[in-house]
N, CA and C of each residue as an Amber inpcrd file, in Angstrom:
protein
   177
   0.8470000  -1.1620000   0.0000000   0.0000000   0.0000000   0.0000000
   0.8980000   1.2320000   0.0000000   0.6610000   2.1160000  -0.9150000
   1.4510000   3.3340000  -1.0300000   0.6760000   4.4690000  -0.3720000
   1.2890000   5.1530000   0.5980000   0.5870000   6.2690000   1.2340000
   0.3150000   7.3810000   0.2310000  -0.7670000   8.0500000   0.4060000
  -1.0830000   9.1790000  -0.4520000  -1.1600000  10.4380000   0.4090000
  -1.2780000  11.5680000  -0.2260000  -1.3350000  12.8290000   0.5040000
  -2.5850000  12.8240000   1.3640000  -2.4000000  13.1580000   2.6330000
  -3.5250000  13.1690000   3.5540000  -3.7090000  11.8650000   4.2970000
  -2.7460000  10.9560000   4.1860000  -2.8630000   9.6680000   4.8610000
  -1.5410000   9.3380000   5.5370000  -1.6210000   8.8210000   6.7530000
  -0.4310000   8.4380000   7.5070000  -0.6240000   7.0180000   8.0290000
   0.4040000   6.1760000   7.8620000   0.3580000   4.8040000   8.3620000
   1.4430000   4.6630000   9.4180000   1.0370000   4.3750000  10.6500000
   1.9670000   4.1990000  11.7600000   1.9890000   2.7300000  12.1590000
   3.1950000   2.1610000  12.2690000   3.3610000   0.7680000  12.6900000
   4.3100000   0.7660000  13.8840000   3.8060000   0.2990000  15.0220000
   4.6010000   0.2410000  16.2460000   4.4050000  -1.1250000  16.8930000
   5.4450000  -1.6780000  17.5220000   5.2400000  -2.9180000  18.2800000
   4.4030000  -2.6380000  19.5210000   3.6140000  -3.6110000  19.9040000
   2.8000000  -3.4720000  21.1150000   3.6580000  -3.7440000  22.3460000
   3.0530000  -3.6770000  23.5160000   3.7590000  -3.9820000  24.7570000
   4.2050000  -5.4340000  24.7620000   5.2150000  -5.7290000  25.5670000
   5.8610000  -7.0370000  25.5560000   4.9100000  -8.2160000  25.7720000
   3.9690000  -8.1950000  26.7300000   3.1130000  -9.3840000  26.8900000
   2.3080000  -9.7200000  25.6320000   1.8170000  -8.6970000  24.9360000
   1.0370000  -8.9380000  23.7190000   1.9350000  -9.4820000  22.6130000
   3.1730000  -8.9920000  22.5260000   4.1190000  -9.4890000  21.5220000
   4.4170000 -10.9610000  21.7710000   4.5950000 -11.3310000  23.0210000
   4.8490000 -12.7400000  23.3410000   3.6440000 -13.6160000  23.0070000
   2.4440000 -13.1140000  23.2460000   1.2350000 -13.8710000  22.9080000
   1.1410000 -14.0550000  21.3910000   1.4160000 -13.0010000  20.6260000
   1.3760000 -13.1030000  19.1650000   2.4270000 -14.0510000  18.6310000
   3.6370000 -13.9790000  19.1930000   4.7100000 -14.8800000  18.7630000
   4.3640000 -16.3220000  19.0940000   3.8660000 -16.5410000  20.2980000
   3.4810000 -17.8990000  20.6970000   2.3290000 -18.4340000  19.8670000
   1.3550000 -17.5790000  19.5790000   0.2260000 -18.0100000  18.7550000
   0.6470000 -18.3600000  17.3430000   1.5350000 -17.5530000  16.7700000
   2.0380000 -17.8560000  15.4260000   2.8630000 -19.1250000  15.4010000
   3.7100000 -19.3160000  16.4190000   4.5230000 -20.5320000  16.4840000
   3.6460000 -21.7660000  16.6790000   2.6270000 -21.6440000  17.5190000
   1.7150000 -22.7760000  17.7360000   0.9590000 -23.1210000  16.4560000
   0.5220000 -22.1010000  15.7230000  -0.1960000 -22.3560000  14.4750000
   0.7050000 -23.0440000  13.4540000   1.9610000 -22.6080000  13.3520000
   2.8850000 -23.2560000  12.4140000   3.2250000 -24.6690000  12.8680000
   3.3450000 -24.8750000  14.1780000   3.6470000 -26.2050000  14.7100000
   2.4820000 -27.1660000  14.4480000   1.2650000 -26.6360000  14.4420000
   0.0730000 -27.4490000  14.2010000  -0.2130000 -27.5920000  12.7100000
   0.7660000 -27.2940000  11.8710000   0.6700000 -27.4250000  10.4130000
  -0.3780000 -26.5150000   9.7810000  -0.5470000 -25.3330000  10.3490000
  -1.4100000 -24.3460000   9.7020000  -0.6380000 -23.7260000   8.5370000
  -1.3460000 -23.1860000   7.6150000  -0.7280000 -22.5570000   6.4480000
   0.0450000 -21.3060000   6.8780000   1.3210000 -21.1760000   6.4870000
   2.0790000 -19.9650000   6.8530000   1.4690000 -18.6880000   6.2850000
   0.7460000 -18.7930000   5.1670000   0.1120000 -17.6170000   4.5790000
  -0.9720000 -17.0490000   5.4800000  -1.4900000 -17.8640000   6.3890000
  -2.5190000 -17.4140000   7.3250000  -1.9240000 -17.1560000   8.7030000
  -1.0280000 -18.0170000   9.1610000  -0.5010000 -17.9320000  10.5260000
   0.3910000 -16.7080000  10.7240000   1.2570000 -16.4040000   9.7800000
   2.2100000 -15.3020000   9.9600000   1.5160000 -13.9340000   9.9360000
   0.6380000 -13.6230000   8.9710000  -0.0450000 -12.3200000   9.0380000
  -0.9260000 -12.1710000  10.2790000  -1.5580000 -13.2560000  10.7160000
  -2.3810000 -13.1760000  11.9270000  -1.5140000 -12.8610000  13.1420000
  -0.3480000 -13.4920000  13.2430000   0.5610000 -13.2070000  14.3580000
   1.0700000 -11.7670000  14.2850000   1.3580000 -11.2660000  13.0890000
   1.8260000  -9.8840000  12.9530000   0.7460000  -8.8820000  13.3390000
  -0.5120000  -9.1750000  13.0200000  -1.5930000  -8.2750000  13.4120000
  -1.7560000  -8.2290000  14.9220000  -1.4670000  -9.3360000  15.6090000
  -1.5200000  -9.3480000  17.0710000  -0.3290000  -8.5870000  17.6460000
   0.8430000  -8.7480000  17.0550000   2.0760000  -8.1830000  17.6040000
   2.2500000  -6.6920000  17.3180000   1.6910000  -6.1920000  16.2350000
   1.9360000  -4.8120000  15.8230000   0.6960000  -3.9460000  16.0020000
   0.9240000  -2.7010000  16.3520000  -0.1350000  -1.7060000  16.4440000
  -0.0900000  -0.8990000  15.1500000  -1.0480000  -1.1300000  14.2660000
  -1.0740000  -0.4800000  12.9530000  -2.2290000   0.5130000  12.9390000
  -1.8970000   1.7730000  12.6710000  -2.9200000   2.8170000  12.6270000
  -2.8360000   3.5410000  11.2900000  -3.9800000   3.7010000  10.6730000
  -4.0760000   4.4590000   9.4260000  -4.8880000   5.7100000   9.7450000
  -4.2750000   6.8710000   9.5170000  -4.9380000   8.1310000   9.8300000
  -5.0890000   8.9570000   8.5590000  -6.2440000   9.5700000   8.4200000
  -6.5210000  10.4670000   7.3000000  -6.6940000  11.8790000   7.8500000
  -6.2350000  12.8580000   7.1110000  -6.4600000  14.2310000   7.5050000
  -6.7000000  15.0570000   6.2600000  -7.3150000  16.1810000   6.4690000
  -7.5970000  17.0780000   5.3540000  -6.4710000  18.0800000   5.2290000
  -6.0300000  18.2700000   4.0230000  -4.9870000  19.2630000   3.7670000
  -5.5680000  20.6690000   3.7420000  -4.7170000  21.6580000   3.7240000
  -5.1710000  23.0420000   3.6540000  -5.6440000  23.3500000   2.2410000
  -6.7950000  23.9700000   2.1560000  -7.3810000  24.2770000   0.8490000
  -7.1170000  25.7030000   0.4780000
């Protein structure tokens, strides 16, 4: 996704307990033979705080 004017995408790691839960959940899913195409993005969504913000420019 390419940011456009008036849009900001912030990606920050969450606090440590949530990161450990996401890592453990992703590892458990891969260990249980889940598809990596599903397990890895799901673990990243748990581990990362992703915010998309829109604002209006000056007219």
